Amino acid sequence: MILRIDRLAIELPAPDHPSPNSASAVQELLGGKFGEMSTLMNYTFQSFNFRGRSQLKPFYDLIANIAAEEYGHIELVSHTINMLLTGSTTRGNDPSDTPLEHATDARQHYHFIASGQTALPIDSQGNPWNGTYVFSSGNLKLDLLHNFFLECGARANKIRVYEMVDDPVAKEMVGYLLVRGGTHIVAYAKALEALSGVDVGKLLPIPDISNKRFPEARKHEAKGLHQVMYRMSPNDYREISQIWRGPHPEDGSELRVVDGPPEGGPVPLHPEEPQLTSPIGPDGVDSGMLKDIAERLFGKETVRR
Amino acid sequence: MILRIDRLAIELPAPDHPSPNSASAVQELLGGKFGEMSTLMNYTFQSFNFRGRSQLKPFYDLIANIAAEEYGHIELVSHTINMLLTGSTTRGNDPSDTPLEHATDARQHYHFIASGQTALPIDSQGNPWNGTYVFSSGNLKLDLLHNFFLECGARANKIRVYEMVDDPVAKEMVGYLLVRGGTHIVAYAKALEALSGVDVGKLLPIPDISNKRFPEARKHEAKGLHQVMYRMSPNDYREISQIWRGPHPEDGSELRVVDGPPEGGPVPLHPEEPQLTSPIGPDGVDSGMLKDIAERLFGKETVRR
Amino acid sequence: MILRIDRLAIELPAPDHPSPNSASAVQELLGGKFGEMSTLMNYTFQSFNFRGRSQLKPFYDLIANIAAEEYGHIELVSHTINMLLTGSTTRGNDPSDTPLEHATDARQHYHFIASGQTALPIDSQGNPWNGTYVFSSGNLKLDLLHNFFLECGARANKIRVYEMVDDPVAKEMVGYLLVRGGTHIVAYAKALEALSGVDVGKLLPIPDISNKRFPEARKHEAKGLHQVMYRMSPNDYREISQIWRGPHPEDGSELRVVDGPPEGGPVPLHPEEPQLTSPIGPDGVDSGMLKDIAERLFGKETVRR
Amino acid sequence: MILRIDRLAIELPAPDHPSPNSASAVQELLGGKFGEMSTLMNYTFQSFNFRGRSQLKPFYDLIANIAAEEYGHIELVSHTINMLLTGSTTRGNDPSDTPLEHATDARQHYHFIASGQTALPIDSQGNPWNGTYVFSSGNLKLDLLHNFFLECGARANKIRVYEMVDDPVAKEMVGYLLVRGGTHIVAYAKALEALSGVDVGKLLPIPDISNKRFPEARKHEAKGLHQVMYRMSPNDYREISQIWRGPHPEDGSELRVVDGPPEGGPVPLHPEEPQLTSPIGPDGVDSGMLKDIAERLFGKETVRR
Amino acid sequence: MILRIDRLAIELPAPDHPSPNSASAVQELLGGKFGEMSTLMNYTFQSFNFRGRSQLKPFYDLIANIAAEEYGHIELVSHTINMLLTGSTTRGNDPSDTPLEHATDARQHYHFIASGQTALPIDSQGNPWNGTYVFSSGNLKLDLLHNFFLECGARANKIRVYEMVDDPVAKEMVGYLLVRGGTHIVAYAKALEALSGVDVGKLLPIPDISNKRFPEARKHEAKGLHQVMYRMSPNDYREISQIWRGPHPEDGSELRVVDGPPEGGPVPLHPEEPQLTSPIGPDGVDSGMLKDIAERLFGKETVRR
Amino acid sequence: MILRIDRLAIELPAPDHPSPNSASAVQELLGGKFGEMSTLMNYTFQSFNFRGRSQLKPFYDLIANIAAEEYGHIELVSHTINMLLTGSTTRGNDPSDTPLEHATDARQHYHFIASGQTALPIDSQGNPWNGTYVFSSGNLKLDLLHNFFLECGARANKIRVYEMVDDPVAKEMVGYLLVRGGTHIVAYAKALEALSGVDVGKLLPIPDISNKRFPEARKHEAKGLHQVMYRMSPNDYREISQIWRGPHPEDGSELRVVDGPPEGGPVPLHPEEPQLTSPIGPDGVDSGMLKDIAERLFGKETVRR
């Protein structure tokens, strides 16, 4: 089971301006083959499907715990997309003014038709995320090798989307995920080493570019964020510390486990887009409607907002 | 963000015997269009994408909170599948004995080739779950109507899989999910009523068969489980109680919010299947290997297990 | 636009017995790449998309008119599937009796979970029909060549399904469709000949087996059904007779247009399957419920059925 | 079976100018999850698959009859797409002039490569319509709830495409479909009410914007078009009048059945696009070719056009 | 088995300038339903699956041999795509400069995220090539008819992409493939004629435009390239000459077999794109790295490049 | 370009008996995510897309050359499937005898409807191979890591299919592919080591079971086949020897390059299945037909076979 916290892993800055095609590019990091849906679901299923857990508990704990952090990553990417899309069409209440005209030439029509200018589990070309992206062979060494590769592939995608999108909200999000994804690469390298004795970490970085080249990642690494594995559970998954220990393969700094999630930042408020009838019709949420709702919720007599 | 708890929502009983084709049927409840992956991801994305949250907080809280409970449901279905598959081929360490011979006639080859006799994000025919199953229009009334329909469709699927599979682990799991899914149906009915004044709950049950007809659901309802909405968060989503209140539409009993998750049961231990090299090779996890791993994890000198 | 007639193209005989795996095989003729959904949709889209209609009216009329007949074919295949599935599980009103137990080993779980033992737009392996099966290039010669090929491919599929399924309802349906599909092959051959002068009909039959080898087809050809093109419209598509004329390429008999649809047979009544809550719950449609419905439809006072 | 009529449901006005990206947006209303292919095929399959028809005839008639009207809607959307695409590249007969240059930057390459600047069964991102969009559970209440939801979702899509596309042909088409789709929403609401007694119509409009806000819809409602259910059959489906009766839920006006289809308008003539070899090669349909064809069709001696 | 030759079928000219949207259009000729992946894989599978080979050897040889030539065609299209994409973003080594900014508005994000500005087995809309595009019925006449149609459809696609893309490398590639694809059309026509006696070649050209209208094709035909079938094998497939003989159906010139492949041209060198870390990181392949690699390959002492 | 040789990599033994469900399992090794289509196409595209080839020639040569060997592997798997399917239905020429009756309960209907009891580019569940299985990032280290993982995943699949299928033809094929796939694993390990200095080969075997445990692989390794890289080209790819050298990571034996392909064995003759009209109609290829064909091929006067 999970408990959900109404916070994001970091605070996201306001975007410079609406940018639908950037939002489309960022979708690759959400619903692409190497997007956060994939990392989340791969580790989630591998944790469900773990055989021989009693004998190999540290490995189980590691995979299950990373899965939990990934949930926070689909969240972060989704809110970035939402912020890039907010305000990208003309707000108003007259549908015959063609308020969504700009959307017609945008790369991603689903953002304007299927959703209310918000994220979907699709990639940058509009293809849906799907379950063939999940690998769960049951052989531990093979699953760990897969995860190590998957994280490296995800890192390549993040770097390229970072290079495509010139907006602070996207750069901030990717910078953070490069660091956190980096810890997952190291974690799976350490796990492979524990299993086989091979120092796979020496292959890093893959691709051959350091996180230090990205200002928005560098600032987090300067604070040691790349050395931290969060234990995303009130009481469980404590044996991750048997794998997450020793020196970081890239800078030799000491790895450490932090109990509990990062402090994080607030979940952004996404304003109404009345021309998309989101969340309500073209005239927006007015106080009369709220009063009606409140009366239904609390009974007529008790409403006094 | 989420915190993960290493417990299942209920304790699953041991299956009577391995049953691969039953496991294949149960996959529909995991990765099918109306499976738990769909309920999880629909509400998760709707919560990310909610516009006008500050004005409509109770609705946001409700959707976000139900999303959190759904995670526990993909978990429950996955472990049921794993238990039905465990032991379904001949354990052994000689691959030339054709130990997976029975798998050749099984309905679901992926269970034996892609996974180590465990769950995958696929449906009963082997088609992968995909993102087109997520609906997130941004219009609150439409999203709620969708969710109400989705839960009713999911209920129909659960009933039919229950009727296909004659094994206590599956019946126990479905019985529980009928009750919990039933609370989600009611929650979306209440939310639609709050928004519009229409008593949608009077349409229930859909399909036209009461949960009371299922012994494994009836026992939970007898204890009032259908009246409870768990608040799946340490501190957030408190406004669900503004919607989750008043009488249950089917039996008139009083709805109530319980803070925190159900007590639940242990996560099942899935034994090794060495013929599938799961988790390690055909000779299984032996003590020499564990000693090697431990030495790598802790250093040679400190190992003394 | 279309008008719909509540009749099937032929009367379907009762099946010998329920036969779920046969129903699964027949799905290929409905939702497969060469199924009736494909012929229907190919010609329908080609008729919408026809350029230069005023100059090439006989070709337009032919394609549009054949499209209309194909609708009757998806109908015929669907009802055959429904009849093969009816009664294939244990009728009853206690879900805990595992009434769908036989479905667990059936090839096609969707028939029992997604539908109420009825047809779906899928193929024999459960893959959905999809729009990539439609070819509409806009070049008339190429579209006609496609259609000629498509019909020959569809014929091959029909022959093979006929050889798989030993039930009178399936054999009757395929026999009829072999004859009608045969007329479409000839029609496209004639159209290609009109356009190019090449006697493509001399390639027939493809595959190299005559309809006369199939008793259920032979009986229709004995009555001349292979010489007839029905004009499926009250007043339109009259110029089909400019193409559908002259000798049949296989037996030399004279082709002729019949105005209007075949007389056909009744649409089969599919009985309730209460264990699938189809159409209502497990206790079936009872007179009390019908009375309630009637009162709602007509008002309390006027009900007297 | 069906009879086809060579008329559209309304007369479509000429577009202002070719507009390929608008055509791409309109594709969502044809081949999208909530497009007209989906409404057509959902009701068509539900009508084939209806169990217990003899007892619940009005519901069968309603679903079967609406299916028939939907055919006219895929037609209408397809012709709108064709008109928006006609003339969107440079007409001519020299392929080395790069006549399709503008297509290279268009959103939808399939319109120029797979088709001759015409409609395809795909959505706005080029993903094909597929059979997973069809819901046919066999449980009447669930199927009706689905249809009610599907129509509301389709309405949301129509509104958004209307807001994207600033061309009279698209606005006219959507305006009409908003009204006709509106009658289907009401029809399913009435059917649900008949079955359950719940006045689902009070939820309308979904999304929360009236058809009256759309000039191209308003004009039809002013004439009462929203009160009419066409009976799309020469002789059948007469019991729709048992459900389609009483007051319209939004304006209280009286619902009524009209026997037969709307008068409609002519099927547009789509001119040649010789650079796409549509319908013939780059030099177009010339009289010599027509003469050759005619001679083949009628024999040399009888040709005298 | 195959032997591979490090040469292309022709020498490709340098492109005028990078042109990402043109590259996207050209993808249709690689991974589209009618792209070279389809022709390659259709004939490859038909050759594996040929029944009755001993009696029908010339047909087997023809299909197997054409399959071998098609490999050279996926190569040619892929390199064209690569050349159109090379240099399409800003080369450099600082990722924070948004070097891929231009990619954000490009039609095909996969070219910049999934690949290093190179070809993928996808079509012009980003949908992946898939195995449903392969037809292998086992009936020889039907398979040949399919292949004849497939090649005509592929020809239509080539013509349209030629008309979209105004760059010498694309026009040169398409011009050559029109001629070579043309020989395959003729080959399947001849094979059908051998089997049935029908002179299918008289239907040509399909679409109705001669290769002579394309300067880049005309120059090859002037040299007789359309009369040649290459025998793509050291020692096998000699019986193709029993089918590939007699007059060309379009110009009557004599067909002839050439033993061995065309002389061809060099495989283009694709330069580094360091901003995409292709092939190595952002600072490119430097001599230090090469020295390190060489030392690992040859041992420290022997390196002296 | 390629040259094709009409030989298989090894001689395949006759199967014990037809075995359609085994053939279905073997399909995973052909068209599955980790099947031979995937290895073939991954390396083929990576070789087309290689940037910086002049500086990194040994890596290019290695990838391009392994791609060429993989073609021989799709061939081997396909013929195995064909042999397992041959004779699996009742041969005969009367379609009304239900000769394909056994196919109705088989797992893979496509084998009997879409193909003539032969291989297709699909996996064990009937899902088509597709281009999303190809990874070609352009970053050499990442691509090599992918290939190393892909080969290990493919090895896991081979082992499991070997354990499912008890027929000599399948076991022989898998035994050979385990050895050859093993050389590809080593090759990519060596290439990664050359690039990074990390001895990735020490991770092997993955999964943790030696090829020596499989009699049909052991016999090849006893002859040193695991030490050999075939150079699959008349004159090219010579620099593979710079990577393929030194000791084998599992047994320390010396690696060596062999110029040219293995000697191999004959391509199996697949007999007619007349009930599937393969290759001709139900009465098979008779001498009259062959005479007709020969006359068409050679002219009447010259036929004297």
Short mmCIF file of C-alpha atoms in Angstrom, two decimals, chain C residues 65 101 108 137 190:
data_model
loop_
_atom_site.label_atom_id
_atom_site.label_comp_id
_atom_site.label_asym_id
_atom_site.label_seq_id
_atom_site.Cartn_x
_atom_site.Cartn_y
_atom_site.Cartn_z
CA ASN C 65 -23.05 0.17 -53.27
CA GLU C 101 -15.63 -22.04 -15.22
CA GLN C 108 -11.02 -15.86 -26.12
CA SER C 137 -5.16 6.15 -51.92
CA LYS C 190 -14.79 -5.92 -64.11
#
